[in-house]
Amino acid sequence: MPPIIFSGWLPSERCFGYGTAFLEGFRPLRAILMDESSRSRQLQIIRLLGQTMADVHKRGIEQPDGNLTNFLMGADDTICMVDEDDIRIYSQMLPLGVAVSNLANVAARLPDEEMVATLLTAYLDMTFVGKGSEWDEGAFWASVKGWRSMLDAKRASRNIQPRQFD
Protein backbone atom coordinates (compact mmCIF):
# COMPACT_ATOMS: atom_id res chain seq x y z
CA MET A 1 0.00 0.00 0.00
CA PRO A 2 1.17 3.56 -0.54
CA PRO A 3 2.79 5.22 2.47
CA ILE A 4 0.29 6.89 4.82
CA ILE A 5 1.05 10.60 5.13
CA PHE A 6 -1.85 11.59 7.42
CA SER A 7 -4.12 9.77 9.84
CA GLY A 8 -6.34 11.20 12.50
CA TRP A 9 -9.71 12.53 13.50
CA LEU A 10 -11.38 14.91 11.03
CA PRO A 11 -13.62 17.14 13.20
CA SER A 12 -15.40 18.69 10.22
CA GLU A 13 -16.39 15.25 8.94
CA ARG A 14 -16.81 13.68 12.39
CA CYS A 15 -14.81 10.63 11.40
CA PHE A 16 -11.32 9.15 11.34
CA GLY A 17 -9.46 9.51 8.08
CA TYR A 18 -6.11 9.01 6.48
CA GLY A 19 -4.35 10.00 3.31
CA THR A 20 -1.68 8.21 1.33
CA ALA A 21 1.16 9.50 -0.79
CA PHE A 22 0.49 10.25 -4.45
CA LEU A 23 2.05 7.50 -6.53
CA GLU A 24 3.71 9.44 -9.34
CA GLY A 25 4.12 7.38 -12.49
CA PHE A 26 2.07 4.42 -11.26
CA ARG A 27 -0.58 2.96 -13.60
CA PRO A 28 -3.46 0.51 -13.08
CA LEU A 29 -2.27 -3.07 -13.43
CA ARG A 30 -5.13 -3.82 -15.82
CA ALA A 31 -3.91 -1.13 -18.24
CA ILE A 32 -0.31 -2.32 -18.00
CA LEU A 33 -1.27 -5.94 -18.70
CA MET A 34 -3.51 -4.95 -21.62
CA ASP A 35 -0.80 -2.73 -23.15
CA GLU A 36 1.92 -5.37 -22.78
CA SER A 37 2.38 -7.33 -26.03
CA SER A 38 4.89 -9.82 -24.61
CA ARG A 39 3.25 -12.88 -23.05
CA SER A 40 6.41 -13.55 -21.06
CA ARG A 41 6.33 -10.03 -19.58
CA GLN A 42 2.62 -10.40 -18.75
CA LEU A 43 3.40 -13.60 -16.84
CA GLN A 44 6.28 -11.84 -15.04
CA ILE A 45 3.88 -9.09 -13.93
CA ILE A 46 1.34 -11.66 -12.77
CA ARG A 47 4.09 -13.36 -10.72
CA LEU A 48 4.74 -10.00 -9.04
CA LEU A 49 1.01 -9.71 -8.34
CA GLY A 50 1.03 -13.19 -6.76
CA GLN A 51 3.96 -12.20 -4.54
CA THR A 52 2.20 -8.95 -3.61
CA MET A 53 -0.97 -10.84 -2.67
CA ALA A 54 1.07 -13.21 -0.50
CA ASP A 55 2.63 -10.24 1.31
CA VAL A 56 -0.74 -8.52 1.76
CA HIS A 57 -2.27 -11.73 3.15
CA LYS A 58 0.66 -12.30 5.53
CA ARG A 59 0.00 -8.81 6.90
CA GLY A 60 -3.65 -9.73 7.55
CA ILE A 61 -5.13 -7.60 4.77
CA GLU A 62 -7.98 -8.71 2.54
CA GLN A 63 -8.91 -6.73 -0.60
CA PRO A 64 -12.50 -7.89 -1.27
CA ASP A 65 -12.61 -6.08 -4.62
CA GLY A 66 -10.13 -8.03 -6.73
CA ASN A 67 -10.46 -5.67 -9.69
CA LEU A 68 -7.03 -5.25 -11.28
CA THR A 69 -7.46 -1.47 -11.35
CA ASN A 70 -7.09 -1.62 -7.55
CA PHE A 71 -3.43 -2.50 -8.02
CA LEU A 72 -1.01 0.06 -9.42
CA MET A 73 2.45 -0.62 -10.82
CA GLY A 74 5.39 1.76 -11.03
CA ALA A 75 8.28 1.85 -13.48
CA ASP A 76 10.46 -0.15 -11.07
CA ASP A 77 7.91 -3.03 -11.04
CA THR A 78 6.61 -2.06 -7.60
CA ILE A 79 2.97 -3.00 -7.14
CA CYS A 80 0.80 -1.09 -4.67
CA MET A 81 -2.72 -1.95 -3.65
CA VAL A 82 -5.18 0.95 -3.54
CA ASP A 83 -8.90 1.32 -2.81
CA GLU A 84 -8.15 1.12 0.90
CA ASP A 85 -11.73 2.00 1.81
CA ASP A 86 -12.75 -1.50 0.85
CA ILE A 87 -10.12 -3.54 2.71
CA ARG A 88 -10.58 -5.74 5.74
CA ILE A 89 -7.86 -5.97 8.38
CA TYR A 90 -7.20 -9.04 10.53
CA SER A 91 -5.00 -9.05 13.62
CA GLN A 92 -2.87 -11.82 12.11
CA MET A 93 -2.30 -13.30 8.68
CA LEU A 94 -5.50 -14.11 6.82
CA PRO A 95 -7.34 -17.29 7.73
CA LEU A 96 -6.74 -19.88 5.03
CA GLY A 97 -10.32 -19.91 3.70
CA VAL A 98 -10.36 -16.11 3.39
CA ALA A 99 -6.98 -16.16 1.64
CA VAL A 100 -8.12 -18.82 -0.85
CA SER A 101 -11.28 -16.89 -1.73
CA ASN A 102 -9.50 -13.53 -1.92
CA LEU A 103 -6.75 -14.85 -4.20
CA ALA A 104 -9.38 -16.61 -6.34
CA ASN A 105 -11.26 -13.32 -6.69
CA VAL A 106 -8.14 -11.69 -8.15
CA ALA A 107 -7.37 -14.78 -10.26
CA ALA A 108 -10.88 -14.74 -11.78
CA ARG A 109 -9.93 -11.43 -13.46
CA LEU A 110 -7.17 -13.12 -15.48
CA PRO A 111 -8.03 -14.29 -19.01
CA ASP A 112 -6.64 -17.83 -19.02
CA GLU A 113 -5.65 -20.81 -16.90
CA GLU A 114 -1.89 -20.40 -17.39
CA MET A 115 -2.06 -16.90 -15.93
CA VAL A 116 -4.11 -18.12 -12.97
CA ALA A 117 -1.61 -20.95 -12.39
CA THR A 118 1.27 -18.43 -12.55
CA LEU A 119 -0.44 -16.22 -9.96
CA LEU A 120 -1.07 -19.22 -7.69
CA THR A 121 2.49 -20.55 -7.96
CA ALA A 122 4.02 -17.14 -7.14
CA TYR A 123 1.62 -16.77 -4.21
CA LEU A 124 2.38 -20.21 -2.79
CA ASP A 125 6.13 -19.68 -3.21
CA MET A 126 5.95 -16.54 -1.03
CA THR A 127 3.19 -17.16 1.48
CA PHE A 128 2.59 -18.82 4.80
CA VAL A 129 1.17 -21.85 3.02
CA GLY A 130 3.75 -24.61 3.05
CA LYS A 131 4.05 -28.19 1.96
CA GLY A 132 1.67 -30.41 3.87
CA SER A 133 -0.50 -27.45 4.84
CA GLU A 134 -4.24 -27.29 4.56
CA TRP A 135 -4.08 -25.47 1.21
CA ASP A 136 -6.69 -27.07 -1.05
CA GLU A 137 -5.87 -26.45 -4.68
CA GLY A 138 -9.22 -27.92 -5.76
CA ALA A 139 -11.05 -25.43 -3.54
CA PHE A 140 -8.99 -22.61 -5.05
CA TRP A 141 -9.85 -23.57 -8.64
CA ALA A 142 -13.53 -24.04 -7.73
CA SER A 143 -13.51 -20.59 -6.12
CA VAL A 144 -11.93 -19.06 -9.26
CA LYS A 145 -14.72 -20.62 -11.31
CA GLY A 146 -17.35 -19.31 -8.88
CA TRP A 147 -15.92 -15.79 -8.88
CA ARG A 148 -15.68 -15.82 -12.69
CA SER A 149 -19.31 -16.94 -13.02
CA MET A 150 -20.42 -14.19 -10.65
CA LEU A 151 -18.42 -11.56 -12.57
CA ASP A 152 -19.82 -12.78 -15.91
CA ALA A 153 -23.38 -12.60 -14.55
CA LYS A 154 -22.76 -9.13 -13.13
CA ARG A 155 -21.41 -7.90 -16.47
CA ALA A 156 -24.31 -9.47 -18.39
CA SER A 157 -26.87 -7.83 -16.09
CA ARG A 158 -25.24 -4.48 -16.81
CA ASN A 159 -24.90 -5.18 -20.54
CA ILE A 160 -21.08 -5.04 -20.34
CA GLN A 161 -19.02 -7.13 -22.72
CA PRO A 162 -16.48 -9.59 -21.23
CA ARG A 163 -13.07 -7.96 -20.73
CA GLN A 164 -9.53 -9.18 -20.40
CA PHE A 165 -7.79 -8.42 -17.13
CA ASP A 166 -10.94 -7.17 -15.43
mmCIF file of C-alpha atoms in Angstrom, residues 1-99:
data_model
loop_
_atom_site.group_PDB
_atom_site.id
_atom_site.type_symbol
_atom_site.label_atom_id
_atom_site.label_comp_id
_atom_site.label_asym_id
_atom_site.label_seq_id
_atom_site.Cartn_x
_atom_site.Cartn_y
_atom_site.Cartn_z
ATOM 1 C CA MET A 1 0.000 0.000 0.000
ATOM 2 C CA PRO A 2 1.168 3.557 -0.539
ATOM 3 C CA PRO A 3 2.794 5.225 2.472
ATOM 4 C CA ILE A 4 0.293 6.886 4.823
ATOM 5 C CA ILE A 5 1.051 10.605 5.134
ATOM 6 C CA PHE A 6 -1.848 11.587 7.421
ATOM 7 C CA SER A 7 -4.116 9.775 9.836
ATOM 8 C CA GLY A 8 -6.343 11.198 12.500
ATOM 9 C CA TRP A 9 -9.712 12.528 13.504
ATOM 10 C CA LEU A 10 -11.376 14.909 11.031
ATOM 11 C CA PRO A 11 -13.616 17.138 13.199
ATOM 12 C CA SER A 12 -15.404 18.693 10.220
ATOM 13 C CA GLU A 13 -16.385 15.249 8.938
ATOM 14 C CA ARG A 14 -16.809 13.675 12.395
ATOM 15 C CA CYS A 15 -14.812 10.626 11.404
ATOM 16 C CA PHE A 16 -11.316 9.145 11.341
ATOM 17 C CA GLY A 17 -9.463 9.510 8.076
ATOM 18 C CA TYR A 18 -6.107 9.009 6.476
ATOM 19 C CA GLY A 19 -4.348 9.998 3.306
ATOM 20 C CA THR A 20 -1.684 8.211 1.325
ATOM 21 C CA ALA A 21 1.159 9.501 -0.790
ATOM 22 C CA PHE A 22 0.493 10.252 -4.449
ATOM 23 C CA LEU A 23 2.050 7.504 -6.533
ATOM 24 C CA GLU A 24 3.713 9.444 -9.336
ATOM 25 C CA GLY A 25 4.122 7.380 -12.491
ATOM 26 C CA PHE A 26 2.067 4.416 -11.259
ATOM 27 C CA ARG A 27 -0.578 2.963 -13.600
ATOM 28 C CA PRO A 28 -3.457 0.515 -13.078
ATOM 29 C CA LEU A 29 -2.269 -3.067 -13.428
ATOM 30 C CA ARG A 30 -5.132 -3.822 -15.817
ATOM 31 C CA ALA A 31 -3.906 -1.127 -18.244
ATOM 32 C CA ILE A 32 -0.308 -2.320 -18.001
ATOM 33 C CA LEU A 33 -1.269 -5.943 -18.702
ATOM 34 C CA MET A 34 -3.506 -4.947 -21.620
ATOM 35 C CA ASP A 35 -0.804 -2.731 -23.153
ATOM 36 C CA GLU A 36 1.917 -5.367 -22.783
ATOM 37 C CA SER A 37 2.384 -7.327 -26.028
ATOM 38 C CA SER A 38 4.893 -9.822 -24.607
ATOM 39 C CA ARG A 39 3.247 -12.877 -23.052
ATOM 40 C CA SER A 40 6.410 -13.555 -21.061
ATOM 41 C CA ARG A 41 6.335 -10.032 -19.584
ATOM 42 C CA GLN A 42 2.619 -10.403 -18.748
ATOM 43 C CA LEU A 43 3.403 -13.602 -16.835
ATOM 44 C CA GLN A 44 6.285 -11.845 -15.037
ATOM 45 C CA ILE A 45 3.885 -9.086 -13.928
ATOM 46 C CA ILE A 46 1.340 -11.661 -12.766
ATOM 47 C CA ARG A 47 4.086 -13.361 -10.718
ATOM 48 C CA LEU A 48 4.740 -10.000 -9.045
ATOM 49 C CA LEU A 49 1.010 -9.713 -8.337
ATOM 50 C CA GLY A 50 1.033 -13.190 -6.757
ATOM 51 C CA GLN A 51 3.964 -12.201 -4.543
ATOM 52 C CA THR A 52 2.197 -8.954 -3.611
ATOM 53 C CA MET A 53 -0.970 -10.843 -2.674
ATOM 54 C CA ALA A 54 1.074 -13.207 -0.503
ATOM 55 C CA ASP A 55 2.633 -10.242 1.306
ATOM 56 C CA VAL A 56 -0.740 -8.519 1.764
ATOM 57 C CA HIS A 57 -2.272 -11.725 3.146
ATOM 58 C CA LYS A 58 0.660 -12.295 5.526
ATOM 59 C CA ARG A 59 -0.003 -8.813 6.896
ATOM 60 C CA GLY A 60 -3.655 -9.729 7.547
ATOM 61 C CA ILE A 61 -5.133 -7.596 4.771
ATOM 62 C CA GLU A 62 -7.981 -8.707 2.540
ATOM 63 C CA GLN A 63 -8.914 -6.730 -0.597
ATOM 64 C CA PRO A 64 -12.500 -7.891 -1.274
ATOM 65 C CA ASP A 65 -12.609 -6.078 -4.625
ATOM 66 C CA GLY A 66 -10.133 -8.029 -6.731
ATOM 67 C CA ASN A 67 -10.456 -5.675 -9.690
ATOM 68 C CA LEU A 68 -7.033 -5.248 -11.280
ATOM 69 C CA THR A 69 -7.456 -1.466 -11.347
ATOM 70 C CA ASN A 70 -7.091 -1.620 -7.545
ATOM 71 C CA PHE A 71 -3.426 -2.503 -8.021
ATOM 72 C CA LEU A 72 -1.009 0.056 -9.418
ATOM 73 C CA MET A 73 2.452 -0.616 -10.820
ATOM 74 C CA GLY A 74 5.393 1.762 -11.031
ATOM 75 C CA ALA A 75 8.282 1.851 -13.475
ATOM 76 C CA ASP A 76 10.459 -0.153 -11.069
ATOM 77 C CA ASP A 77 7.909 -3.033 -11.038
ATOM 78 C CA THR A 78 6.611 -2.064 -7.599
ATOM 79 C CA ILE A 79 2.965 -3.005 -7.143
ATOM 80 C CA CYS A 80 0.798 -1.086 -4.671
ATOM 81 C CA MET A 81 -2.722 -1.951 -3.648
ATOM 82 C CA VAL A 82 -5.177 0.953 -3.540
ATOM 83 C CA ASP A 83 -8.904 1.324 -2.808
ATOM 84 C CA GLU A 84 -8.148 1.117 0.900
ATOM 85 C CA ASP A 85 -11.726 2.004 1.813
ATOM 86 C CA ASP A 86 -12.751 -1.500 0.846
ATOM 87 C CA ILE A 87 -10.118 -3.543 2.705
ATOM 88 C CA ARG A 88 -10.579 -5.737 5.744
ATOM 89 C CA ILE A 89 -7.864 -5.970 8.376
ATOM 90 C CA TYR A 90 -7.199 -9.036 10.533
ATOM 91 C CA SER A 91 -5.000 -9.049 13.621
ATOM 92 C CA GLN A 92 -2.871 -11.825 12.113
ATOM 93 C CA MET A 93 -2.300 -13.302 8.677
ATOM 94 C CA LEU A 94 -5.503 -14.112 6.825
ATOM 95 C CA PRO A 95 -7.335 -17.291 7.730
ATOM 96 C CA LEU A 96 -6.740 -19.881 5.030
ATOM 97 C CA GLY A 97 -10.322 -19.910 3.701
ATOM 98 C CA VAL A 98 -10.362 -16.114 3.387
ATOM 99 C CA ALA A 99 -6.978 -16.163 1.639
#
